[in-house]
Amino acid sequence: MSQKQDQWTSKLGFILAAAGSAIGLGAIWKLPYVAGMSGGGAFFLIFLLFTIFLGLPLLLTEFTIGRKTQHEAVTAYRMLAPGTYWHWIGKLGVATSFFLLSFYSVVGGWIVIYFARSITEGIGGRGAEEFEQLFGQTISSPWLAIAAHLVFMLMTILVVQGGVQKGIERVSKIMMPALFVLFLIIVIRSVTLPGAMEGVRFFLVPDFSSLTGQTILFALGQAFFSLSLGVSIMVTYSSYLKSNESLPRSAVSIVGLTIFISILAGLAIFPAVFSFGLEPTEGPPLIFIVLPTVFSSIPFGSVFFVAFMALLLFATLTSAFSLLEMVVASVTKNDPAKRKKAAWVCGLLIFVLGIPSALSYGVMGDVLFFGLTFFDALDFLVSNVMLPLGALLIAIFAPLKIKKDELYDEMQKGSAFKRSLFNTWYVLVKYVVPIAILLAFINTLITGGV
Ligand code: TRP
């Protein structure tokens, strides 16, 4: 057995780091654009159901595995099922994190550019169309997109090479609430724009005629993406945890926060989209066009915009740390002597893999894989295939390889988890989660996504 691991410096540290991993581009950037392309309200409702009935139980499962074993994911699965192939769940998670971070960092780069611009140029009194053009110009410049992606990766590497991110925990305590407050300001402005109600309706009133087989798979992928599930990162994070923390309570808080920020993001974006006469189907650039336009119609909008971009960058970085941490922890097996080198080597490889994604909205815009740009194809593979597959395997693994009583004991530590709730969790993870994921896959295969 290897040496004792670092532990979180405070009780709050773990929850902040886990929430930091969860809250990021998933809720703020991805959800609005995927919901926009998938018909709005019906998508959002299914996403919520998946988040509560599949995401929450799975988050608790990952936490339980991590704290029980006190080891990063690959080792954790090895300990629980020695001599089997189950530790490949951990390896799949590492590969998924690697791919995911490569395009996540490209969007991180766009935020870096917008943040820098918000300081040097402000936003002026531009309208939606100008912001649309500006976005197009910005990311279609190959060198700028690659340089920004590199800057984002370097920031991520610099923090991860230093070990479990102590300073970050402390800063999160201020940054996260500040992000919520700014979001509330945008929501208030957005829903009071002329014609905003159409957008509120689009986002909150389900229209089931817009649903396709693929929508359901996308909602599933989105639920796992925004909770950082399926790659065992939450196993790794909770392995640094002492036994006096309530796992069920932590899981509920993180899911609650993620849902809350998802709703804020939707209410910030869609009313404005309709009010400005934009299309909700804009795709990945959506928030980069809508948000600056909203800010430009708020008094002191330029100042708020700088603050918002800084906070969004922070939220994005805390998610990126978790992704690189996942890769680095599995390469180094928590040997501190290897951490620095591993962070640089893995981080730079991820940067290289991200280059074609960075070019996907510019010079490589016409290079298509199954009809998708490199960026979109990789995102599809990660979010809608690899994450659900990882989640499926974790849901099969836990009840199969850990005794029911041991699971209950672990969840009870630091909390008074009722047996009846535990039984509900057990049924959800053992039956509902695997069946739902399989059905979503099968449905997509049969309908061909239509
Ligand atoms: N959850 C993060 C977000 O919503 C992204 C993320 C971080 C992630 N780590 C992950 C997604 C692990 C899946 C798996 O922005």
JSON list of C-alpha atoms in Angstrom, two decimals, residues 85-300:
[
{"chain": "A", "resi": 85, "resn": "TYR", "atom": "CA", "xyz": [-10.12, -5.69, -15.29]},
{"chain": "A", "resi": 86, "resn": "TRP", "atom": "CA", "xyz": [-12.33, -3.30, -13.29]},
{"chain": "A", "resi": 87, "resn": "HIS", "atom": "CA", "xyz": [-9.51, -0.81, -12.83]},
{"chain": "A", "resi": 88, "resn": "TRP", "atom": "CA", "xyz": [-9.97, -0.06, -16.52]},
{"chain": "A", "resi": 89, "resn": "ILE", "atom": "CA", "xyz": [-12.86, 2.14, -15.40]},
{"chain": "A", "resi": 90, "resn": "GLY", "atom": "CA", "xyz": [-10.19, 4.37, -13.92]},
{"chain": "A", "resi": 91, "resn": "LYS", "atom": "CA", "xyz": [-8.10, 4.23, -17.06]},
{"chain": "A", "resi": 92, "resn": "LEU", "atom": "CA", "xyz": [-11.11, 5.05, -19.21]},
{"chain": "A", "resi": 93, "resn": "GLY", "atom": "CA", "xyz": [-11.68, 8.02, -16.90]},
{"chain": "A", "resi": 94, "resn": "VAL", "atom": "CA", "xyz": [-8.12, 9.19, -17.37]},
{"chain": "A", "resi": 95, "resn": "ALA", "atom": "CA", "xyz": [-8.42, 8.95, -21.16]},
{"chain": "A", "resi": 96, "resn": "THR", "atom": "CA", "xyz": [-11.78, 10.74, -21.09]},
{"chain": "A", "resi": 97, "resn": "SER", "atom": "CA", "xyz": [-10.38, 13.54, -18.93]},
{"chain": "A", "resi": 98, "resn": "PHE", "atom": "CA", "xyz": [-7.45, 13.88, -21.30]},
{"chain": "A", "resi": 99, "resn": "PHE", "atom": "CA", "xyz": [-9.73, 14.28, -24.34]},
{"chain": "A", "resi": 100, "resn": "LEU", "atom": "CA", "xyz": [-12.20, 16.47, -22.50]},
{"chain": "A", "resi": 101, "resn": "LEU", "atom": "CA", "xyz": [-9.61, 18.92, -21.25]},
{"chain": "A", "resi": 102, "resn": "SER", "atom": "CA", "xyz": [-8.20, 19.31, -24.76]},
{"chain": "A", "resi": 103, "resn": "PHE", "atom": "CA", "xyz": [-11.32, 21.06, -26.05]},
{"chain": "A", "resi": 104, "resn": "TYR", "atom": "CA", "xyz": [-12.37, 22.49, -22.68]},
{"chain": "A", "resi": 105, "resn": "SER", "atom": "CA", "xyz": [-9.14, 24.43, -22.71]},
{"chain": "A", "resi": 106, "resn": "VAL", "atom": "CA", "xyz": [-9.92, 25.82, -26.17]},
{"chain": "A", "resi": 107, "resn": "VAL", "atom": "CA", "xyz": [-13.09, 27.38, -24.79]},
{"chain": "A", "resi": 108, "resn": "GLY", "atom": "CA", "xyz": [-11.05, 28.45, -21.76]},
{"chain": "A", "resi": 109, "resn": "GLY", "atom": "CA", "xyz": [-8.84, 30.23, -24.27]},
{"chain": "A", "resi": 110, "resn": "TRP", "atom": "CA", "xyz": [-11.82, 32.07, -25.76]},
{"chain": "A", "resi": 111, "resn": "ILE", "atom": "CA", "xyz": [-12.59, 33.29, -22.25]},
{"chain": "A", "resi": 112, "resn": "VAL", "atom": "CA", "xyz": [-8.99, 34.43, -21.81]},
{"chain": "A", "resi": 113, "resn": "ILE", "atom": "CA", "xyz": [-9.32, 36.46, -25.02]},
{"chain": "A", "resi": 114, "resn": "TYR", "atom": "CA", "xyz": [-12.65, 37.96, -23.98]},
{"chain": "A", "resi": 115, "resn": "PHE", "atom": "CA", "xyz": [-11.30, 38.78, -20.56]},
{"chain": "A", "resi": 116, "resn": "ALA", "atom": "CA", "xyz": [-8.27, 40.55, -22.02]},
{"chain": "A", "resi": 117, "resn": "ARG", "atom": "CA", "xyz": [-10.46, 42.38, -24.52]},
{"chain": "A", "resi": 118, "resn": "SER", "atom": "CA", "xyz": [-12.96, 43.41, -21.87]},
{"chain": "A", "resi": 119, "resn": "ILE", "atom": "CA", "xyz": [-10.13, 45.25, -20.14]},
{"chain": "A", "resi": 120, "resn": "THR", "atom": "CA", "xyz": [-8.44, 46.80, -23.16]},
{"chain": "A", "resi": 121, "resn": "GLU", "atom": "CA", "xyz": [-11.49, 47.63, -25.25]},
{"chain": "A", "resi": 122, "resn": "GLY", "atom": "CA", "xyz": [-14.53, 47.50, -22.98]},
{"chain": "A", "resi": 123, "resn": "ILE", "atom": "CA", "xyz": [-17.70, 46.57, -24.81]},
{"chain": "A", "resi": 124, "resn": "GLY", "atom": "CA", "xyz": [-18.90, 49.86, -26.15]},
{"chain": "A", "resi": 125, "resn": "GLY", "atom": "CA", "xyz": [-22.42, 50.21, -27.45]},
{"chain": "A", "resi": 126, "resn": "ARG", "atom": "CA", "xyz": [-22.26, 47.35, -29.91]},
{"chain": "A", "resi": 127, "resn": "GLY", "atom": "CA", "xyz": [-25.25, 45.25, -30.89]},
{"chain": "A", "resi": 128, "resn": "ALA", "atom": "CA", "xyz": [-25.73, 41.52, -31.20]},
{"chain": "A", "resi": 129, "resn": "GLU", "atom": "CA", "xyz": [-24.68, 41.33, -34.84]},
{"chain": "A", "resi": 130, "resn": "GLU", "atom": "CA", "xyz": [-21.42, 43.09, -34.21]},
{"chain": "A", "resi": 131, "resn": "PHE", "atom": "CA", "xyz": [-20.64, 40.73, -31.36]},
{"chain": "A", "resi": 132, "resn": "GLU", "atom": "CA", "xyz": [-21.42, 37.82, -33.63]},
{"chain": "A", "resi": 133, "resn": "GLN", "atom": "CA", "xyz": [-18.92, 39.09, -36.19]},
{"chain": "A", "resi": 134, "resn": "LEU", "atom": "CA", "xyz": [-16.39, 39.86, -33.51]},
{"chain": "A", "resi": 135, "resn": "PHE", "atom": "CA", "xyz": [-16.57, 36.34, -32.17]},
{"chain": "A", "resi": 136, "resn": "GLY", "atom": "CA", "xyz": [-16.15, 34.94, -35.65]},
{"chain": "A", "resi": 137, "resn": "GLN", "atom": "CA", "xyz": [-13.10, 37.08, -36.30]},
{"chain": "A", "resi": 138, "resn": "THR", "atom": "CA", "xyz": [-11.58, 36.29, -32.93]},
{"chain": "A", "resi": 139, "resn": "ILE", "atom": "CA", "xyz": [-11.65, 32.55, -33.02]},
{"chain": "A", "resi": 140, "resn": "SER", "atom": "CA", "xyz": [-11.04, 32.17, -36.70]},
{"chain": "A", "resi": 141, "resn": "SER", "atom": "CA", "xyz": [-7.57, 33.63, -36.29]},
{"chain": "A", "resi": 142, "resn": "PRO", "atom": "CA", "xyz": [-5.50, 30.48, -35.94]},
{"chain": "A", "resi": 143, "resn": "TRP", "atom": "CA", "xyz": [-2.63, 31.95, -33.95]},
{"chain": "A", "resi": 144, "resn": "LEU", "atom": "CA", "xyz": [-4.81, 33.78, -31.52]},
{"chain": "A", "resi": 145, "resn": "ALA", "atom": "CA", "xyz": [-6.98, 30.74, -30.84]},
{"chain": "A", "resi": 146, "resn": "ILE", "atom": "CA", "xyz": [-3.93, 28.52, -30.31]},
{"chain": "A", "resi": 147, "resn": "ALA", "atom": "CA", "xyz": [-2.09, 31.09, -28.18]},
{"chain": "A", "resi": 148, "resn": "ALA", "atom": "CA", "xyz": [-5.12, 31.58, -25.94]},
{"chain": "A", "resi": 149, "resn": "HIS", "atom": "CA", "xyz": [-5.55, 27.81, -25.59]},
{"chain": "A", "resi": 150, "resn": "LEU", "atom": "CA", "xyz": [-1.87, 27.61, -24.60]},
{"chain": "A", "resi": 151, "resn": "VAL", "atom": "CA", "xyz": [-2.23, 30.37, -22.01]},
{"chain": "A", "resi": 152, "resn": "PHE", "atom": "CA", "xyz": [-5.19, 28.59, -20.48]},
{"chain": "A", "resi": 153, "resn": "MET", "atom": "CA", "xyz": [-3.32, 25.26, -20.35]},
{"chain": "A", "resi": 154, "resn": "LEU", "atom": "CA", "xyz": [-0.26, 26.92, -18.80]},
{"chain": "A", "resi": 155, "resn": "MET", "atom": "CA", "xyz": [-2.39, 28.39, -16.03]},
{"chain": "A", "resi": 156, "resn": "THR", "atom": "CA", "xyz": [-3.87, 24.97, -15.38]},
{"chain": "A", "resi": 157, "resn": "ILE", "atom": "CA", "xyz": [-0.47, 23.27, -15.32]},
{"chain": "A", "resi": 158, "resn": "LEU", "atom": "CA", "xyz": [1.03, 25.86, -12.98]},
{"chain": "A", "resi": 159, "resn": "VAL", "atom": "CA", "xyz": [-1.61, 25.22, -10.35]},
{"chain": "A", "resi": 160, "resn": "VAL", "atom": "CA", "xyz": [-1.75, 21.44, -10.67]},
{"chain": "A", "resi": 161, "resn": "GLN", "atom": "CA", "xyz": [2.01, 20.99, -10.47]},
{"chain": "A", "resi": 162, "resn": "GLY", "atom": "CA", "xyz": [1.89, 22.49, -6.96]},
{"chain": "A", "resi": 163, "resn": "GLY", "atom": "CA", "xyz": [-0.22, 19.69, -5.47]},
{"chain": "A", "resi": 164, "resn": "VAL", "atom": "CA", "xyz": [-3.75, 19.65, -4.10]},
{"chain": "A", "resi": 165, "resn": "GLN", "atom": "CA", "xyz": [-4.79, 23.17, -4.73]},
{"chain": "A", "resi": 166, "resn": "LYS", "atom": "CA", "xyz": [-4.73, 24.76, -1.30]},
{"chain": "A", "resi": 167, "resn": "GLY", "atom": "CA", "xyz": [-4.80, 28.39, -2.29]},
{"chain": "A", "resi": 168, "resn": "ILE", "atom": "CA", "xyz": [-7.60, 27.80, -4.72]},
{"chain": "A", "resi": 169, "resn": "GLU", "atom": "CA", "xyz": [-9.88, 26.47, -2.02]},
{"chain": "A", "resi": 170, "resn": "ARG", "atom": "CA", "xyz": [-9.60, 29.75, -0.18]},
{"chain": "A", "resi": 171, "resn": "VAL", "atom": "CA", "xyz": [-10.11, 31.93, -3.21]},
{"chain": "A", "resi": 172, "resn": "SER", "atom": "CA", "xyz": [-13.17, 29.89, -4.25]},
{"chain": "A", "resi": 173, "resn": "LYS", "atom": "CA", "xyz": [-14.96, 30.98, -1.12]},
{"chain": "A", "resi": 174, "resn": "ILE", "atom": "CA", "xyz": [-15.09, 34.50, -2.50]},
{"chain": "A", "resi": 175, "resn": "MET", "atom": "CA", "xyz": [-15.18, 33.88, -6.23]},
{"chain": "A", "resi": 176, "resn": "MET", "atom": "CA", "xyz": [-18.06, 31.43, -6.36]},
{"chain": "A", "resi": 177, "resn": "PRO", "atom": "CA", "xyz": [-20.58, 33.59, -4.47]},
{"chain": "A", "resi": 178, "resn": "ALA", "atom": "CA", "xyz": [-19.44, 36.59, -6.51]},
{"chain": "A", "resi": 179, "resn": "LEU", "atom": "CA", "xyz": [-20.16, 34.66, -9.69]},
{"chain": "A", "resi": 180, "resn": "PHE", "atom": "CA", "xyz": [-23.68, 33.91, -8.45]},
{"chain": "A", "resi": 181, "resn": "VAL", "atom": "CA", "xyz": [-24.31, 37.56, -7.67]},
{"chain": "A", "resi": 182, "resn": "LEU", "atom": "CA", "xyz": [-23.17, 38.75, -11.08]},
{"chain": "A", "resi": 183, "resn": "PHE", "atom": "CA", "xyz": [-25.25, 36.09, -12.72]},
{"chain": "A", "resi": 184, "resn": "LEU", "atom": "CA", "xyz": [-28.29, 37.34, -10.85]},
{"chain": "A", "resi": 185, "resn": "ILE", "atom": "CA", "xyz": [-27.65, 40.83, -12.20]},
{"chain": "A", "resi": 186, "resn": "ILE", "atom": "CA", "xyz": [-27.51, 39.51, -15.76]},
{"chain": "A", "resi": 187, "resn": "VAL", "atom": "CA", "xyz": [-30.66, 37.48, -15.24]},
{"chain": "A", "resi": 188, "resn": "ILE", "atom": "CA", "xyz": [-32.53, 40.53, -13.99]},
{"chain": "A", "resi": 189, "resn": "ARG", "atom": "CA", "xyz": [-31.44, 42.55, -17.01]},
{"chain": "A", "resi": 190, "resn": "SER", "atom": "CA", "xyz": [-32.11, 39.75, -19.42]},
{"chain": "A", "resi": 191, "resn": "VAL", "atom": "CA", "xyz": [-35.66, 38.97, -18.30]},
{"chain": "A", "resi": 192, "resn": "THR", "atom": "CA", "xyz": [-36.61, 42.64, -18.35]},
{"chain": "A", "resi": 193, "resn": "LEU", "atom": "CA", "xyz": [-35.54, 43.15, -21.97]},
{"chain": "A", "resi": 194, "resn": "PRO", "atom": "CA", "xyz": [-38.36, 43.73, -24.45]},
{"chain": "A", "resi": 195, "resn": "GLY", "atom": "CA", "xyz": [-39.75, 40.43, -25.73]},
{"chain": "A", "resi": 196, "resn": "ALA", "atom": "CA", "xyz": [-37.90, 38.48, -23.06]},
{"chain": "A", "resi": 197, "resn": "MET", "atom": "CA", "xyz": [-40.83, 36.31, -22.06]},
{"chain": "A", "resi": 198, "resn": "GLU", "atom": "CA", "xyz": [-40.60, 34.35, -25.26]},
{"chain": "A", "resi": 199, "resn": "GLY", "atom": "CA", "xyz": [-37.14, 33.27, -24.19]},
{"chain": "A", "resi": 200, "resn": "VAL", "atom": "CA", "xyz": [-38.25, 32.39, -20.67]},
{"chain": "A", "resi": 201, "resn": "ARG", "atom": "CA", "xyz": [-40.98, 30.25, -22.19]},
{"chain": "A", "resi": 202, "resn": "PHE", "atom": "CA", "xyz": [-38.54, 28.62, -24.61]},
{"chain": "A", "resi": 203, "resn": "PHE", "atom": "CA", "xyz": [-36.29, 27.62, -21.72]},
{"chain": "A", "resi": 204, "resn": "LEU", "atom": "CA", "xyz": [-38.84, 26.65, -19.08]},
{"chain": "A", "resi": 205, "resn": "VAL", "atom": "CA", "xyz": [-41.94, 25.39, -20.88]},
{"chain": "A", "resi": 206, "resn": "PRO", "atom": "CA", "xyz": [-41.32, 21.95, -22.35]},
{"chain": "A", "resi": 207, "resn": "ASP", "atom": "CA", "xyz": [-42.37, 21.36, -25.91]},
{"chain": "A", "resi": 208, "resn": "PHE", "atom": "CA", "xyz": [-42.05, 17.62, -26.32]},
{"chain": "A", "resi": 209, "resn": "SER", "atom": "CA", "xyz": [-42.58, 17.69, -30.03]},
{"chain": "A", "resi": 210, "resn": "SER", "atom": "CA", "xyz": [-39.02, 19.00, -30.34]},
{"chain": "A", "resi": 211, "resn": "LEU", "atom": "CA", "xyz": [-37.54, 15.86, -28.78]},
{"chain": "A", "resi": 212, "resn": "THR", "atom": "CA", "xyz": [-35.45, 13.42, -30.76]},
{"chain": "A", "resi": 213, "resn": "GLY", "atom": "CA", "xyz": [-33.59, 10.28, -29.77]},
{"chain": "A", "resi": 214, "resn": "GLN", "atom": "CA", "xyz": [-30.43, 12.25, -29.77]},
{"chain": "A", "resi": 215, "resn": "THR", "atom": "CA", "xyz": [-31.85, 14.92, -27.48]},
{"chain": "A", "resi": 216, "resn": "ILE", "atom": "CA", "xyz": [-32.21, 12.36, -24.74]},
{"chain": "A", "resi": 217, "resn": "LEU", "atom": "CA", "xyz": [-28.64, 11.20, -25.13]},
{"chain": "A", "resi": 218, "resn": "PHE", "atom": "CA", "xyz": [-27.45, 14.82, -25.14]},
{"chain": "A", "resi": 219, "resn": "ALA", "atom": "CA", "xyz": [-29.38, 15.54, -21.94]},
{"chain": "A", "resi": 220, "resn": "LEU", "atom": "CA", "xyz": [-27.79, 12.49, -20.35]},
{"chain": "A", "resi": 221, "resn": "GLY", "atom": "CA", "xyz": [-24.31, 13.55, -21.45]},
{"chain": "A", "resi": 222, "resn": "GLN", "atom": "CA", "xyz": [-24.99, 17.06, -20.22]},
{"chain": "A", "resi": 223, "resn": "ALA", "atom": "CA", "xyz": [-26.04, 15.82, -16.77]},
{"chain": "A", "resi": 224, "resn": "PHE", "atom": "CA", "xyz": [-22.79, 13.87, -16.39]},
{"chain": "A", "resi": 225, "resn": "PHE", "atom": "CA", "xyz": [-20.69, 16.64, -17.87]},
{"chain": "A", "resi": 226, "resn": "SER", "atom": "CA", "xyz": [-21.93, 19.33, -15.55]},
{"chain": "A", "resi": 227, "resn": "LEU", "atom": "CA", "xyz": [-21.49, 17.19, -12.45]},
{"chain": "A", "resi": 228, "resn": "SER", "atom": "CA", "xyz": [-18.04, 15.97, -13.55]},
{"chain": "A", "resi": 229, "resn": "LEU", "atom": "CA", "xyz": [-19.27, 12.38, -13.43]},
{"chain": "A", "resi": 230, "resn": "GLY", "atom": "CA", "xyz": [-18.22, 9.27, -15.26]},
{"chain": "A", "resi": 231, "resn": "VAL", "atom": "CA", "xyz": [-14.46, 9.81, -15.23]},
{"chain": "A", "resi": 232, "resn": "SER", "atom": "CA", "xyz": [-14.01, 8.98, -11.54]},
{"chain": "A", "resi": 233, "resn": "ILE", "atom": "CA", "xyz": [-12.65, 12.43, -10.78]},
{"chain": "A", "resi": 234, "resn": "MET", "atom": "CA", "xyz": [-14.97, 12.53, -7.77]},
{"chain": "A", "resi": 235, "resn": "VAL", "atom": "CA", "xyz": [-13.40, 9.25, -6.63]},
{"chain": "A", "resi": 236, "resn": "THR", "atom": "CA", "xyz": [-10.00, 10.88, -6.73]},
{"chain": "A", "resi": 237, "resn": "TYR", "atom": "CA", "xyz": [-11.18, 14.05, -4.99]},
{"chain": "A", "resi": 238, "resn": "SER", "atom": "CA", "xyz": [-12.98, 12.27, -2.19]},
{"chain": "A", "resi": 239, "resn": "SER", "atom": "CA", "xyz": [-9.99, 10.02, -1.63]},
{"chain": "A", "resi": 240, "resn": "TYR", "atom": "CA", "xyz": [-8.34, 13.03, 0.01]},
{"chain": "A", "resi": 241, "resn": "LEU", "atom": "CA", "xyz": [-11.22, 13.22, 2.46]},
{"chain": "A", "resi": 242, "resn": "LYS", "atom": "CA", "xyz": [-11.32, 12.36, 6.16]},
{"chain": "A", "resi": 243, "resn": "SER", "atom": "CA", "xyz": [-14.20, 10.36, 7.51]},
{"chain": "A", "resi": 244, "resn": "ASN", "atom": "CA", "xyz": [-15.96, 13.12, 9.41]},
{"chain": "A", "resi": 245, "resn": "GLU", "atom": "CA", "xyz": [-17.55, 14.66, 6.34]},
{"chain": "A", "resi": 246, "resn": "SER", "atom": "CA", "xyz": [-21.10, 13.74, 5.31]},
{"chain": "A", "resi": 247, "resn": "LEU", "atom": "CA", "xyz": [-20.95, 12.32, 1.81]},
{"chain": "A", "resi": 248, "resn": "PRO", "atom": "CA", "xyz": [-24.70, 12.44, 1.13]},
{"chain": "A", "resi": 249, "resn": "ARG", "atom": "CA", "xyz": [-24.90, 16.04, 2.25]},
{"chain": "A", "resi": 250, "resn": "SER", "atom": "CA", "xyz": [-21.93, 17.03, 0.08]},
{"chain": "A", "resi": 251, "resn": "ALA", "atom": "CA", "xyz": [-23.47, 15.32, -2.93]},
{"chain": "A", "resi": 252, "resn": "VAL", "atom": "CA", "xyz": [-26.80, 17.07, -2.43]},
{"chain": "A", "resi": 253, "resn": "SER", "atom": "CA", "xyz": [-25.12, 20.49, -2.07]},
{"chain": "A", "resi": 254, "resn": "ILE", "atom": "CA", "xyz": [-23.14, 20.05, -5.26]},
{"chain": "A", "resi": 255, "resn": "VAL", "atom": "CA", "xyz": [-26.10, 18.89, -7.27]},
{"chain": "A", "resi": 256, "resn": "GLY", "atom": "CA", "xyz": [-28.19, 21.76, -5.86]},
{"chain": "A", "resi": 257, "resn": "LEU", "atom": "CA", "xyz": [-25.56, 24.35, -6.75]},
{"chain": "A", "resi": 258, "resn": "THR", "atom": "CA", "xyz": [-25.16, 22.97, -10.24]},
{"chain": "A", "resi": 259, "resn": "ILE", "atom": "CA", "xyz": [-28.89, 23.02, -10.89]},
{"chain": "A", "resi": 260, "resn": "PHE", "atom": "CA", "xyz": [-29.12, 26.53, -9.52]},
{"chain": "A", "resi": 261, "resn": "ILE", "atom": "CA", "xyz": [-26.37, 27.88, -11.76]},
{"chain": "A", "resi": 262, "resn": "SER", "atom": "CA", "xyz": [-27.81, 26.02, -14.76]},
{"chain": "A", "resi": 263, "resn": "ILE", "atom": "CA", "xyz": [-31.13, 27.76, -14.26]},
{"chain": "A", "resi": 264, "resn": "LEU", "atom": "CA", "xyz": [-29.40, 31.11, -13.87]},
{"chain": "A", "resi": 265, "resn": "ALA", "atom": "CA", "xyz": [-27.44, 30.51, -17.05]},
{"chain": "A", "resi": 266, "resn": "GLY", "atom": "CA", "xyz": [-30.56, 29.64, -19.00]},
{"chain": "A", "resi": 267, "resn": "LEU", "atom": "CA", "xyz": [-32.43, 32.65, -17.68]},
{"chain": "A", "resi": 268, "resn": "ALA", "atom": "CA", "xyz": [-29.48, 34.88, -18.49]},
{"chain": "A", "resi": 269, "resn": "ILE", "atom": "CA", "xyz": [-29.16, 33.67, -22.06]},
{"chain": "A", "resi": 270, "resn": "PHE", "atom": "CA", "xyz": [-32.52, 32.78, -23.61]},
{"chain": "A", "resi": 271, "resn": "PRO", "atom": "CA", "xyz": [-34.56, 35.89, -22.83]},
{"chain": "A", "resi": 272, "resn": "ALA", "atom": "CA", "xyz": [-31.74, 37.93, -24.36]},
{"chain": "A", "resi": 273, "resn": "VAL", "atom": "CA", "xyz": [-31.48, 35.64, -27.39]},
{"chain": "A", "resi": 274, "resn": "PHE", "atom": "CA", "xyz": [-35.12, 36.21, -28.24]},
{"chain": "A", "resi": 275, "resn": "SER", "atom": "CA", "xyz": [-35.10, 39.88, -27.36]},
{"chain": "A", "resi": 276, "resn": "PHE", "atom": "CA", "xyz": [-32.12, 40.54, -29.66]},
{"chain": "A", "resi": 277, "resn": "GLY", "atom": "CA", "xyz": [-33.58, 38.46, -32.46]},
{"chain": "A", "resi": 278, "resn": "LEU", "atom": "CA", "xyz": [-30.79, 35.89, -32.38]},
{"chain": "A", "resi": 279, "resn": "GLU", "atom": "CA", "xyz": [-31.17, 32.17, -32.99]},
{"chain": "A", "resi": 280, "resn": "PRO", "atom": "CA", "xyz": [-30.95, 29.81, -29.99]},
{"chain": "A", "resi": 281, "resn": "THR", "atom": "CA", "xyz": [-29.27, 27.30, -32.30]},
{"chain": "A", "resi": 282, "resn": "GLU", "atom": "CA", "xyz": [-26.04, 29.29, -32.57]},
{"chain": "A", "resi": 283, "resn": "GLY", "atom": "CA", "xyz": [-23.98, 26.43, -31.06]},
{"chain": "A", "resi": 284, "resn": "PRO", "atom": "CA", "xyz": [-20.76, 26.78, -29.04]},
{"chain": "A", "resi": 285, "resn": "PRO", "atom": "CA", "xyz": [-20.38, 30.54, -29.70]},
{"chain": "A", "resi": 286, "resn": "LEU", "atom": "CA", "xyz": [-23.80, 31.30, -28.15]},
{"chain": "A", "resi": 287, "resn": "ILE", "atom": "CA", "xyz": [-22.79, 32.82, -24.81]},
{"chain": "A", "resi": 288, "resn": "PHE", "atom": "CA", "xyz": [-19.91, 34.73, -26.39]},
{"chain": "A", "resi": 289, "resn": "ILE", "atom": "CA", "xyz": [-22.40, 36.61, -28.53]},
{"chain": "A", "resi": 290, "resn": "VAL", "atom": "CA", "xyz": [-25.28, 36.97, -26.10]},
{"chain": "A", "resi": 291, "resn": "LEU", "atom": "CA", "xyz": [-23.54, 37.92, -22.88]},
{"chain": "A", "resi": 292, "resn": "PRO", "atom": "CA", "xyz": [-21.56, 40.91, -24.18]},
{"chain": "A", "resi": 293, "resn": "THR", "atom": "CA", "xyz": [-24.73, 42.18, -25.83]},
{"chain": "A", "resi": 294, "resn": "VAL", "atom": "CA", "xyz": [-26.61, 41.99, -22.53]},
{"chain": "A", "resi": 295, "resn": "PHE", "atom": "CA", "xyz": [-23.79, 43.75, -20.71]},
{"chain": "A", "resi": 296, "resn": "SER", "atom": "CA", "xyz": [-23.67, 46.50, -23.27]},
{"chain": "A", "resi": 297, "resn": "SER", "atom": "CA", "xyz": [-27.27, 47.33, -22.35]},
{"chain": "A", "resi": 298, "resn": "ILE", "atom": "CA", "xyz": [-26.57, 47.64, -18.62]},
{"chain": "A", "resi": 299, "resn": "PRO", "atom": "CA", "xyz": [-25.27, 50.82, -16.97]},
{"chain": "A", "resi": 300, "resn": "PHE", "atom": "CA", "xyz": [-21.56, 50.33, -16.17]}
]
